[in-house]
Short mmCIF file of C-alpha atoms and ligand atoms in Angstrom, two decimals:
data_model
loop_
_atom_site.label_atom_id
_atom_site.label_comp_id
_atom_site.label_asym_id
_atom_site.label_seq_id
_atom_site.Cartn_x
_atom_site.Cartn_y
_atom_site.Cartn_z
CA UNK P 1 162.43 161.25 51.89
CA UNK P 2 158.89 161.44 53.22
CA UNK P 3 158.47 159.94 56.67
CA UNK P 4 155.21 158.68 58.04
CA UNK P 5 154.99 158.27 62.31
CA UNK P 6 152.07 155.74 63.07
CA UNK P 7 150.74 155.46 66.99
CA UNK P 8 148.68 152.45 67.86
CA UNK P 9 146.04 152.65 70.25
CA UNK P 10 143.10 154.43 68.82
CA UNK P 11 140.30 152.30 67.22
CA UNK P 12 139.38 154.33 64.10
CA UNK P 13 135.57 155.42 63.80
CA UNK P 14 133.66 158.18 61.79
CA UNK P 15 132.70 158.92 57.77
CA UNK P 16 135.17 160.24 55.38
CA UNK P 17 134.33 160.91 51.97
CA UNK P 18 136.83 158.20 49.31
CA UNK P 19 138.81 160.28 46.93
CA UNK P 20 138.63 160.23 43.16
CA UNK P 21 140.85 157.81 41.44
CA UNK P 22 143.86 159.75 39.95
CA UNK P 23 146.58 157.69 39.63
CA UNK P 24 144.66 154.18 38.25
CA UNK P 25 142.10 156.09 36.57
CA UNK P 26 142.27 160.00 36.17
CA UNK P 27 145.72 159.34 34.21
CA UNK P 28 144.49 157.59 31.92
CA UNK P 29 141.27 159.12 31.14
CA UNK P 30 144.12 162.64 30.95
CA UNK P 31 145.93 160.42 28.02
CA UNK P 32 142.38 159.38 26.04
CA UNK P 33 142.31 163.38 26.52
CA UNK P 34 145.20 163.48 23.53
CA UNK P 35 142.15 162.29 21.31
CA UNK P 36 139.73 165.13 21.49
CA UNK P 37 141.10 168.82 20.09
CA UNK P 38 139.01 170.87 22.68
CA UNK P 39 139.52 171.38 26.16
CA UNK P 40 138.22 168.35 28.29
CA UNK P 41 137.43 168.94 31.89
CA UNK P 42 137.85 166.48 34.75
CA UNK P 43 136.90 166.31 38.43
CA UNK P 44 136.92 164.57 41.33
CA UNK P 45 140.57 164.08 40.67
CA UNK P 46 142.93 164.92 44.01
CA UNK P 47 146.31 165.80 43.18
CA UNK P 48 148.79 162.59 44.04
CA UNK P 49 152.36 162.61 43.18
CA UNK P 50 151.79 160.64 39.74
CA UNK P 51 148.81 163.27 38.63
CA UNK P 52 151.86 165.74 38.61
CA UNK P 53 154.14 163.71 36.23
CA UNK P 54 151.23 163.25 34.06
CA UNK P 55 150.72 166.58 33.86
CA UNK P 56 154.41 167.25 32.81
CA UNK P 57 154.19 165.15 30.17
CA UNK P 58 150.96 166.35 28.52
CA UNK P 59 152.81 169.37 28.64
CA UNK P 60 155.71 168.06 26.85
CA UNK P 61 153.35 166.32 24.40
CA UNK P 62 152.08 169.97 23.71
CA UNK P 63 148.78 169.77 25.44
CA UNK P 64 147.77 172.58 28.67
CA UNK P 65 146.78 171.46 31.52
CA UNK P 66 145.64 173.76 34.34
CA UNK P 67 143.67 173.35 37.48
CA UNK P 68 140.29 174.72 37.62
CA UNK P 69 139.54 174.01 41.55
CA UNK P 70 141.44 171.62 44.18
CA UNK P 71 140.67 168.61 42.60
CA UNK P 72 139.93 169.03 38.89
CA UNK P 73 141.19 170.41 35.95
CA UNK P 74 141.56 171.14 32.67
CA UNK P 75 143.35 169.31 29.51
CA UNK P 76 143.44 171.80 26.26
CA UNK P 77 144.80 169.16 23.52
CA UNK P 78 143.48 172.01 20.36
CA UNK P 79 147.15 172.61 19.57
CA UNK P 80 148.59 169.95 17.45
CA UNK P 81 150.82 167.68 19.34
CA UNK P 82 154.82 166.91 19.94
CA UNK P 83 154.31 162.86 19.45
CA UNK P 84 157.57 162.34 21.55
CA UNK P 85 157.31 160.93 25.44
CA UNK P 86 160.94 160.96 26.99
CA UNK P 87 162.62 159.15 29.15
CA UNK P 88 163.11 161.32 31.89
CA UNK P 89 159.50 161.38 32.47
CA UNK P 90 157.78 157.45 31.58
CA UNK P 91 160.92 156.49 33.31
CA UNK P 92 158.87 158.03 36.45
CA UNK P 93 155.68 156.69 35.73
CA UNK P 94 155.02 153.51 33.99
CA UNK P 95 151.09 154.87 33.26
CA UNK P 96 153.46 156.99 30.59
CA UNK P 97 152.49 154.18 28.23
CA UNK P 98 149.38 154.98 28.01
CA UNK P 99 149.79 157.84 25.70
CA UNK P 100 151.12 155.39 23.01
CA UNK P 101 147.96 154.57 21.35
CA UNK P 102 146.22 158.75 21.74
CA UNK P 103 149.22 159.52 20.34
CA UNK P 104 149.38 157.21 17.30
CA UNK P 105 146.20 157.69 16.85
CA UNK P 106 145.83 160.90 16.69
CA UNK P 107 149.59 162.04 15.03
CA UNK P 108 149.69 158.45 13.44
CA UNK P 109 153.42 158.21 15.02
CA UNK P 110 154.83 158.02 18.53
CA UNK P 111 158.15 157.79 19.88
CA UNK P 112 157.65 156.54 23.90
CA UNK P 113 160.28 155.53 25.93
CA UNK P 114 159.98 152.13 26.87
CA UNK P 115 158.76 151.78 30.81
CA UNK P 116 160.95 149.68 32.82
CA UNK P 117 159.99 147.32 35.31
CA UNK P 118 159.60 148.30 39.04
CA UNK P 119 160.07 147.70 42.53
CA UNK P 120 157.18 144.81 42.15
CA UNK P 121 158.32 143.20 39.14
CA UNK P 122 158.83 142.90 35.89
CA UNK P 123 156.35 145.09 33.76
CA UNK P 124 156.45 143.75 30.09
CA UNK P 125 154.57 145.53 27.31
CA UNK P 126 154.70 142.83 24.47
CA UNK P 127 150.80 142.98 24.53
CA UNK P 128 150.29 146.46 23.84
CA UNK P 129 152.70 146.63 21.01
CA UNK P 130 151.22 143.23 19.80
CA UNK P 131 147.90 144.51 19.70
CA UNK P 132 149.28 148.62 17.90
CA UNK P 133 150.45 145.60 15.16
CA UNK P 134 147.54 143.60 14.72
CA UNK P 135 145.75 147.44 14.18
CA UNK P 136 148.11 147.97 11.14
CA UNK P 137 150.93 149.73 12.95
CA UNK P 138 154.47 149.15 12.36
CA UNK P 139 156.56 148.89 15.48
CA UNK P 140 160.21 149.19 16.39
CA UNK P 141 162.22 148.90 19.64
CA UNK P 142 165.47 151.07 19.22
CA UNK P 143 167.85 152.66 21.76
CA UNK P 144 165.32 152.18 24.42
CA UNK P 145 162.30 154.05 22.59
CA UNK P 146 159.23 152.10 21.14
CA UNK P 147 158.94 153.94 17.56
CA UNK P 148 155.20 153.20 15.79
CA UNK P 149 153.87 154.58 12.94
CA UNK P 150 150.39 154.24 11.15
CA UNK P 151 150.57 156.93 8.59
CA UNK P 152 148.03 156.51 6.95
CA UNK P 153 145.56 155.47 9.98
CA UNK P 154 145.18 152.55 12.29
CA UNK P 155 142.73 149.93 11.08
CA UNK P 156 140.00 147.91 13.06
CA UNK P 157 141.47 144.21 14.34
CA UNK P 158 140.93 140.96 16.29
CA UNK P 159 143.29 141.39 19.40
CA UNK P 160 143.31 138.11 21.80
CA UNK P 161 145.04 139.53 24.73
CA UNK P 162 147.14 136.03 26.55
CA UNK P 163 145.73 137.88 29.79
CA UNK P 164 143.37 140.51 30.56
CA UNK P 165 146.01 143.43 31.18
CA UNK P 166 144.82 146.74 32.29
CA UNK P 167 147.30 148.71 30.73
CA UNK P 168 147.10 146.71 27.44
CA UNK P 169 143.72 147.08 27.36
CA UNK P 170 143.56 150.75 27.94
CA UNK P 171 145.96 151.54 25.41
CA UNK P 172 144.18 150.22 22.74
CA UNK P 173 140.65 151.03 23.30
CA UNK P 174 142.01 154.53 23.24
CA UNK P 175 143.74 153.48 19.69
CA UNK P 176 140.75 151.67 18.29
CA UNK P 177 137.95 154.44 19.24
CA UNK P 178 139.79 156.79 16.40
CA UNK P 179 140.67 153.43 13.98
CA UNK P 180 139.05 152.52 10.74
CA UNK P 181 136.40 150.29 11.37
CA UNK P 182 135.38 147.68 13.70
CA UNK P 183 138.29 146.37 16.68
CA UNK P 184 137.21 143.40 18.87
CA UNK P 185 139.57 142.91 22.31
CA UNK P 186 139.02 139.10 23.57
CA UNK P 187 140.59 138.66 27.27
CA UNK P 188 139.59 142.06 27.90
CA UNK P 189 140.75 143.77 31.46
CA UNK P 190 137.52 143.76 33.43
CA UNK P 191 138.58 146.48 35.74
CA UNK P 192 136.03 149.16 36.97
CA UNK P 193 139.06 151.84 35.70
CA UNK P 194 138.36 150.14 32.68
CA UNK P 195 134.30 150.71 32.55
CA UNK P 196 135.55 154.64 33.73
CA UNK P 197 137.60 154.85 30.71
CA UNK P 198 135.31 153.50 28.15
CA UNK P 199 132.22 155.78 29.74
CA UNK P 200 134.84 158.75 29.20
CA UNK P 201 135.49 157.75 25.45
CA UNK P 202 132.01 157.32 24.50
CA UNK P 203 130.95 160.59 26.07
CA UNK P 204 133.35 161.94 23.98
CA UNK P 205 131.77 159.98 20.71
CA UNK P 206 133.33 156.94 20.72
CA UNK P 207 131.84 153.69 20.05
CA UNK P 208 132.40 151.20 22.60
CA UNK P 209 130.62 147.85 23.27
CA UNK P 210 131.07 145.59 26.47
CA UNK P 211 132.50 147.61 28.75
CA UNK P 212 133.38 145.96 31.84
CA UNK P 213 133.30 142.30 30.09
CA UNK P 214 136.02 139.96 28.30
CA UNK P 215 135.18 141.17 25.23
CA UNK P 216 135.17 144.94 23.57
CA UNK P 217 133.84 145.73 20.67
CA UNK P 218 134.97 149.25 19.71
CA UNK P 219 133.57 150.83 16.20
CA UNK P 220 136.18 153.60 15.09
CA UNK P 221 135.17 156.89 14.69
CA UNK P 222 136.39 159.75 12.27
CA UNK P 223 136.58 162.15 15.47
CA UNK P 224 135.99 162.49 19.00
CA UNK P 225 135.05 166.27 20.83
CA UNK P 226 136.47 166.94 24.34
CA UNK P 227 133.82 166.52 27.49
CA UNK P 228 133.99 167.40 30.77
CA UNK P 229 134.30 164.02 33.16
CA UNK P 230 134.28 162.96 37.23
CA UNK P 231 136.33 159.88 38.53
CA UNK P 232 135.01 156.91 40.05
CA UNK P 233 135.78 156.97 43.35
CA UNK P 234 139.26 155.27 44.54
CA UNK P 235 138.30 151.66 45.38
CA UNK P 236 141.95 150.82 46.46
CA UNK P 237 141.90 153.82 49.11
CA UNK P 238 138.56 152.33 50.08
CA UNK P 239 139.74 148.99 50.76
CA UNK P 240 142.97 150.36 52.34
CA UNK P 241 140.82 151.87 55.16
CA UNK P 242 138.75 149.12 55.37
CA UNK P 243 141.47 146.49 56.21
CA UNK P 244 142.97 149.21 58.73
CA UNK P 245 139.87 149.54 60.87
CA UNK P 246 140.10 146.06 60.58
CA UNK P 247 143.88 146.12 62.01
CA UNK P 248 142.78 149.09 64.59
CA UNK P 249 139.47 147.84 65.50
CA UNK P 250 136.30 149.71 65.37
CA UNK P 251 133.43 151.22 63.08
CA UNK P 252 133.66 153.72 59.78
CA UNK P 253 131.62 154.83 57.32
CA UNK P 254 133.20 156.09 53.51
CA UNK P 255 131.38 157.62 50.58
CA UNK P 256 131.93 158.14 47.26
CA UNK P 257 132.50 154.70 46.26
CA UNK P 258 130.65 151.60 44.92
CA UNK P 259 130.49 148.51 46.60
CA UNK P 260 130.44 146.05 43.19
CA UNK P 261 133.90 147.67 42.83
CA UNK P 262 135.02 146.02 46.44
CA UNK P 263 132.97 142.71 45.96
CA UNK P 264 135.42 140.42 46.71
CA UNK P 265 137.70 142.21 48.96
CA UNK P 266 134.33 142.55 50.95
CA UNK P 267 133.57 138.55 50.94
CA UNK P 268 137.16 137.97 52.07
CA UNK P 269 137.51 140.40 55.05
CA UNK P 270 133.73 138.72 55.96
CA UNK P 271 135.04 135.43 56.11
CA UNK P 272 137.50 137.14 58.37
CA UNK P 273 134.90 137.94 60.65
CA UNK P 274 135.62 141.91 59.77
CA UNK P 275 131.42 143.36 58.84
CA UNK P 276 130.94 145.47 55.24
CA UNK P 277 128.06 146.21 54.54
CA UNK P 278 126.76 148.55 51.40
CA UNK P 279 125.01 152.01 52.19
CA UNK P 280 123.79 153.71 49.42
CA UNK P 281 126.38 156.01 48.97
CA UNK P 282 129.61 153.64 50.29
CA UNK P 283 130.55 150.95 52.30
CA UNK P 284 130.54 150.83 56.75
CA UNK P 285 132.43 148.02 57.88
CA UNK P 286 133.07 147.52 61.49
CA UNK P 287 135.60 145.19 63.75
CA UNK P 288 135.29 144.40 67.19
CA UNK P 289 137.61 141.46 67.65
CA UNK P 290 140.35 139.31 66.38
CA UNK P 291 139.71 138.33 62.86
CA UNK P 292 140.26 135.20 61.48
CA UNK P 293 142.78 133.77 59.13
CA UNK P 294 142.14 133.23 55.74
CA UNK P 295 143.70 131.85 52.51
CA UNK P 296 143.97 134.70 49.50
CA UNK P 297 144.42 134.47 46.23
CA UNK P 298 145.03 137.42 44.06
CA UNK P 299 143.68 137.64 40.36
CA UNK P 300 142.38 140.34 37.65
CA UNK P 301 139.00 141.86 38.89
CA UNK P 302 136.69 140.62 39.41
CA UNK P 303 138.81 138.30 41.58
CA UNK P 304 141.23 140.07 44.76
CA UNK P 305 143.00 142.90 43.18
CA UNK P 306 146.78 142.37 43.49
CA UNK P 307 146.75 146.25 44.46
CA UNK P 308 145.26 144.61 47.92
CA UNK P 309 147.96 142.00 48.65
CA UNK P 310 150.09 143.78 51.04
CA UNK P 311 147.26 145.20 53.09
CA UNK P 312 145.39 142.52 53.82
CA UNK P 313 148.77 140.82 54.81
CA UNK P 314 149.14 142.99 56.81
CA UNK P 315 145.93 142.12 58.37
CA UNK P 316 146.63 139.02 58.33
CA UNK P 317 149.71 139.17 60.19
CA UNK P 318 147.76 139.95 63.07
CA UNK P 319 145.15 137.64 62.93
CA UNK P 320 144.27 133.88 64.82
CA UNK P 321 145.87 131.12 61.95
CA UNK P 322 147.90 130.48 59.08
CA UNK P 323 147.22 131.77 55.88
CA UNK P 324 148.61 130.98 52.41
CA UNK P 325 148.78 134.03 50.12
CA UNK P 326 149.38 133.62 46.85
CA UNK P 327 150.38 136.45 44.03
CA UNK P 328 148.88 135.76 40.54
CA UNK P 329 149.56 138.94 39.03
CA UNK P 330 153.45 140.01 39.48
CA UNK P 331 156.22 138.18 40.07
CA UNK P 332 158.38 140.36 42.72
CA UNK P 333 155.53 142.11 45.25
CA UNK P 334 156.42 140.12 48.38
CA UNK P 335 158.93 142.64 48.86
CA UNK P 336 157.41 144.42 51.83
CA UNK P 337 157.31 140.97 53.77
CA UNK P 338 160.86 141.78 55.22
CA UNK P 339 159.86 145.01 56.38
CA UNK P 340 156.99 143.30 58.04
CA UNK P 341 158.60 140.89 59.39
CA UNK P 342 160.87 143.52 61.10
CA UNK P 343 158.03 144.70 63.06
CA UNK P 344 157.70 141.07 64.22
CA UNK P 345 155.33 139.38 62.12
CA UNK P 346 155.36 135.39 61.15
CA UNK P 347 155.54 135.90 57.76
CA UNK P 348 157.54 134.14 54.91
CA UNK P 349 157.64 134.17 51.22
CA UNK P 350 158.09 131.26 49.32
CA UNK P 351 158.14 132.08 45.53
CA UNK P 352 154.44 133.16 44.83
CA UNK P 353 153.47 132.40 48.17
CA UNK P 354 153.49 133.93 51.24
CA UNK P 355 152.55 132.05 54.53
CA UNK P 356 151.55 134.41 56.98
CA UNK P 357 151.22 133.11 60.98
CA UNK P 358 148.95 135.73 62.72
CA UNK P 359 150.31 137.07 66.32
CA UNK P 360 149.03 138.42 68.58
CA UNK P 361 150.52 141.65 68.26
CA UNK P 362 153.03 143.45 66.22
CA UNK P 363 156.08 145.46 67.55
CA UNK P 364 156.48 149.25 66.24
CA UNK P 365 159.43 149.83 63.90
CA UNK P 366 161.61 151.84 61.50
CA UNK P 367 160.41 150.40 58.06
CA UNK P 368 160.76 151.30 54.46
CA UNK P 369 157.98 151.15 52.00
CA UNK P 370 158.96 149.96 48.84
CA UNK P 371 156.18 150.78 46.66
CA UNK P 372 152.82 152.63 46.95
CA UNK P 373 151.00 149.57 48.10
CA UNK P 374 153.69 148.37 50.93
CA UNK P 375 153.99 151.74 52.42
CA UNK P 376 149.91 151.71 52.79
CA UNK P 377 150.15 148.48 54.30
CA UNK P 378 153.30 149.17 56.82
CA UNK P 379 151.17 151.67 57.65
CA UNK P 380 148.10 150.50 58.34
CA UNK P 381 150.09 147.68 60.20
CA UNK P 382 151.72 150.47 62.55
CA UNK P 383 147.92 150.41 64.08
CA UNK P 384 148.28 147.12 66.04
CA UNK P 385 152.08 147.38 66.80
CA UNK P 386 152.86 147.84 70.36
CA UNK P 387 155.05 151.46 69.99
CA UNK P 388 155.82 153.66 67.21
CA UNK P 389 156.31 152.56 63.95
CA UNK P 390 158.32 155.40 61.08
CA UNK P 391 157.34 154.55 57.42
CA UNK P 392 160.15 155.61 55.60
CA UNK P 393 159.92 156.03 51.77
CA UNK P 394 156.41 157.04 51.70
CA UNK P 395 156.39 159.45 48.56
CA UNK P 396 155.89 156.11 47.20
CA UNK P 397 152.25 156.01 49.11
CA UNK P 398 151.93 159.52 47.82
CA UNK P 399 152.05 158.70 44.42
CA UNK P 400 148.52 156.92 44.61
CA UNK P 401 146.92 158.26 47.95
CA UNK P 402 146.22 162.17 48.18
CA UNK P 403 146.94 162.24 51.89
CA UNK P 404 146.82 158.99 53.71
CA UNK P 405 148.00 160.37 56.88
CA UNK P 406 144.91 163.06 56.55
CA UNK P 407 142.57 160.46 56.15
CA UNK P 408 143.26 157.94 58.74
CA UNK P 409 143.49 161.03 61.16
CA UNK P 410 139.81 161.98 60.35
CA UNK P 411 138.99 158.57 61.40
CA UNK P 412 140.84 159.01 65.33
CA UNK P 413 144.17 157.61 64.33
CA UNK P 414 147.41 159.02 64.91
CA UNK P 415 148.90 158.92 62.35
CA UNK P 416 151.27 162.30 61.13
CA UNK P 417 154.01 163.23 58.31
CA UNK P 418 157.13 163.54 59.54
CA UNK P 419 158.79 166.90 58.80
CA UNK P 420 162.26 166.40 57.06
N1 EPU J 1 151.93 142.20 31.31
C1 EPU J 1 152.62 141.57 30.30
N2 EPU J 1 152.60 142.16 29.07
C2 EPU J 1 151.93 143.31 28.81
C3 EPU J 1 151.23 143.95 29.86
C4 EPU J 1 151.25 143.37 31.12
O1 EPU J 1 153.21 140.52 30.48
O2 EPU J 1 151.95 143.79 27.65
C5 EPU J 1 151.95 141.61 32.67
C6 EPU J 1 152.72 142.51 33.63
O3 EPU J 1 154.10 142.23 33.59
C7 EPU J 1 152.09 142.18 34.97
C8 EPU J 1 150.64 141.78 34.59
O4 EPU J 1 150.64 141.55 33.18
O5 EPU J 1 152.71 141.07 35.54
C9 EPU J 1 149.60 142.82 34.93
O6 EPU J 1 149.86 144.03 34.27
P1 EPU J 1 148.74 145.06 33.83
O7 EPU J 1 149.06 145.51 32.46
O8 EPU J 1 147.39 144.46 34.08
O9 EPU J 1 148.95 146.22 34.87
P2 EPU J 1 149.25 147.75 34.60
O10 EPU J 1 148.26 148.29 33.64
O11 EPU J 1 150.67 147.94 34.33
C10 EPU J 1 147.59 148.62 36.45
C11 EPU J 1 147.69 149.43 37.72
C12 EPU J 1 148.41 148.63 38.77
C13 EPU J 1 147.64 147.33 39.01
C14 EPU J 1 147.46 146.56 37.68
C15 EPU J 1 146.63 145.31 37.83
C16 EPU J 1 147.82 151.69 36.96
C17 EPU J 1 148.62 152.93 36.81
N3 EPU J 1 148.44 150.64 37.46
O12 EPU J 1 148.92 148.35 36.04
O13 EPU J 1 148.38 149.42 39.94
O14 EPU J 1 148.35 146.53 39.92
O15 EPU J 1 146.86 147.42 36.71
O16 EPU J 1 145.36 145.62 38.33
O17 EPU J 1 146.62 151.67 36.67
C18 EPU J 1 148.99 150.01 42.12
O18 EPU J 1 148.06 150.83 42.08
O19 EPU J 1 149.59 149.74 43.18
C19 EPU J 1 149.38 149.33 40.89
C20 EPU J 1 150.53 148.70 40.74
#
């Protein structure tokens, strides 16, 4: 079990550069990889613990992956491919899913496990498979594996997604770049990963129209050829640092992100009284004093990214009010608000709301993260506890941050891994 040891009393200041983003991004743009028989390069893309699952089952699927430097590598999908995603490995990474519609598309079959849900609810899939159907596939759940087939080809289709989900959305763009003739997704995820993914695709030849809007229009093409690709840089590690220099006080300055991707996030923690500001490579944001309570509401981008909740609760639980958050997007992610609570903030969960009574200051404690967002949170709380604070569980913050420990530390806090 990985162990994080948090030390308040440092106000965080300097520049770090914002890592690509692997695990909500470079995963997915390694699945649309499936499509192209070639070797397709990507960079900018730090190893986290759910780049190294991905990796395992490309492998599986019959695809090579190597590195080619610290943070990018290299996808060879030439060989034909095994169109067969176990259990033992989606069962470990619900982004598994996302090699569904490469997979059909390319082999016209796949055999995926299905995902399960997780420690922040339940995670259905009914819109992906909904959407493989309304492109001509034919579908079957048995003994826990979702079995589709298109033999002879997906065909183009009117999807209406009943809400804009990422993964859904994803999945069958991939699908529809390779399908005969013209697929339109309405209630299309908005997400900048999104916009990534569909600037990956049509690099690689694909047709794609509205990227980053409600509606795609995606013309199928006969093939696509491998490219080499960079990530966007990781808005949610962005915002994670932000909201702890909020929590810690004091001034930093990150590259290798865009501001549009943080618009929101950057209103809120303004009405908060915490100052982001755009540079032209990043964001600064700086905090002098106590910041202000306010209410949030998460919602698909370009409203507050769920992925943000805990975090700025965590803020929150430190500053002067009562606010009411409220999760939109899954039904079980107030789980952390125990373990915050046990380092001795007002909070309490009601449902799909959380009303959270700022103190003045928080008291350092063993916790437990329960997924990657809660440990980032705990942590980032452990900055304005009086005494030490021990994340436990944190391989779940590894799965999405390279080294979050590293990071905060190049900005003056003390923040270490625990040896085991
Ligand atoms: N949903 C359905 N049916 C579907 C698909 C989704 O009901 O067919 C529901 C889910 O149950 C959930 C909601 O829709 O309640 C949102 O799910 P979505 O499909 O949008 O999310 P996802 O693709 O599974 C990605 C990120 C999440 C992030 C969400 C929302 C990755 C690997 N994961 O998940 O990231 O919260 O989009 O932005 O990209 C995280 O990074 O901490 C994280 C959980």
């Amino acid at each position: 079990m990985t162990r994080f040891l948090v030390r308040p009393g440092h106000r965080i200041e300097g520049s770090v550069r914002i890592p690509g983003a692997t695990k909500n991004s470079g995963t997915k743009q390694m699945a649309a990889a499936l499509l192209a028989p070639g070797v397709t390069t990507i960079a900018n893309i730090p190893p986290v613990a759910d780049l190294d699952v991905m990796i395992e089952l490309l492998g599986v699927l019959g695809a090579r992956v190597a590195w080619t430097g610290p943070d990018s590598l290299s996808i060879d999908a030439s060989n034909e491919l095994e169109p067969e995603a176990p259990y033992d490995i989606v069962s470990r990474m619900r982004a598994s899913i996302n090699v569904l519609g490469p997979l059909l598309a390319r082999c016209g079959e796949a055999r995926v496990a299905m995902p399960g849900g997780d420690n922040i609810g339940s995670r259905k899939i009914n819109m992906h498979l909904g959407g493989f159907e309304a492109m001509g596939a034919e579908i079957d759940v048995l003994h826990g594996y979702i079995e589709a087939r298109a033999p002879a080809g997906l065909s183009g289709g009117r999807i209406v997604l009943e809400f804009p989900s990422v993964g859904a959305t994803e999945n069958l763009i991939t699908a529809a770049a390779r399908a005969k003739g013209t697929t339109v997704i309405e209630n299309a995820a908005r997400e900048p990963e999104i916009t990534d993914l569909c600037a990956f695709l049509n690099r690689m030849g694909a047709q794609i129209m509205g990227a980053g809007s409600s509606t795609l229009e995606i013309e199928g093409v006969e093939e696509l050829v491998a490219v080499d690709s960079e990530l966007m840089g990781d808005r949610i590690e962005a915002g994670t640092l932000i909201m702890a220099c909020g929590i810690a006080g004091g001034e930093i300055e990150l590259s290798g992100v865009r501001p549009e991707h943080l618009e929101l996030v950057i209103m809120k923690l303004g009405e908060m009284g915490l100052r982001v500001s755009p540079t032209p490579d990043g964001l600064w944001a700086q905090s002098n004093s106590r910041l202000r309570a306010v209410d949030v509401a998460t919602l698909p981008f370009p409203g507050f990214a769920t992925d943000f909740m805990p975090m700025v609760v965590a803020l929150l639980s430190v500053a002067d009010g009562t606010a009411i958050v409220t999760e939109n997007v899954y039904d079980g992610r107030f789980q952390f608000i125990d373990e915050l609570a046990r380092m001795g903030a007002d909070v309490r969960n009601e449902g799909r709301h959380a009303v959270v009574r700022g103190v003045e200051r928080l008291s350092g404690a063993p916790v437990q993260a329960s997924d990657v967002r809660a440990g980032a949170a705990l942590t980032i709380a452990g900055l304005a506890a009086e005494g030490e604070t021990v994340v436990h569980a944190c391989e779940h913050v590894d799965r999405g941050y390279p080294d979050l420990p590293g990071r905060l530390r190049a900005l003056g806090a003390d923040v270490t891994r625990l040896a085991d």
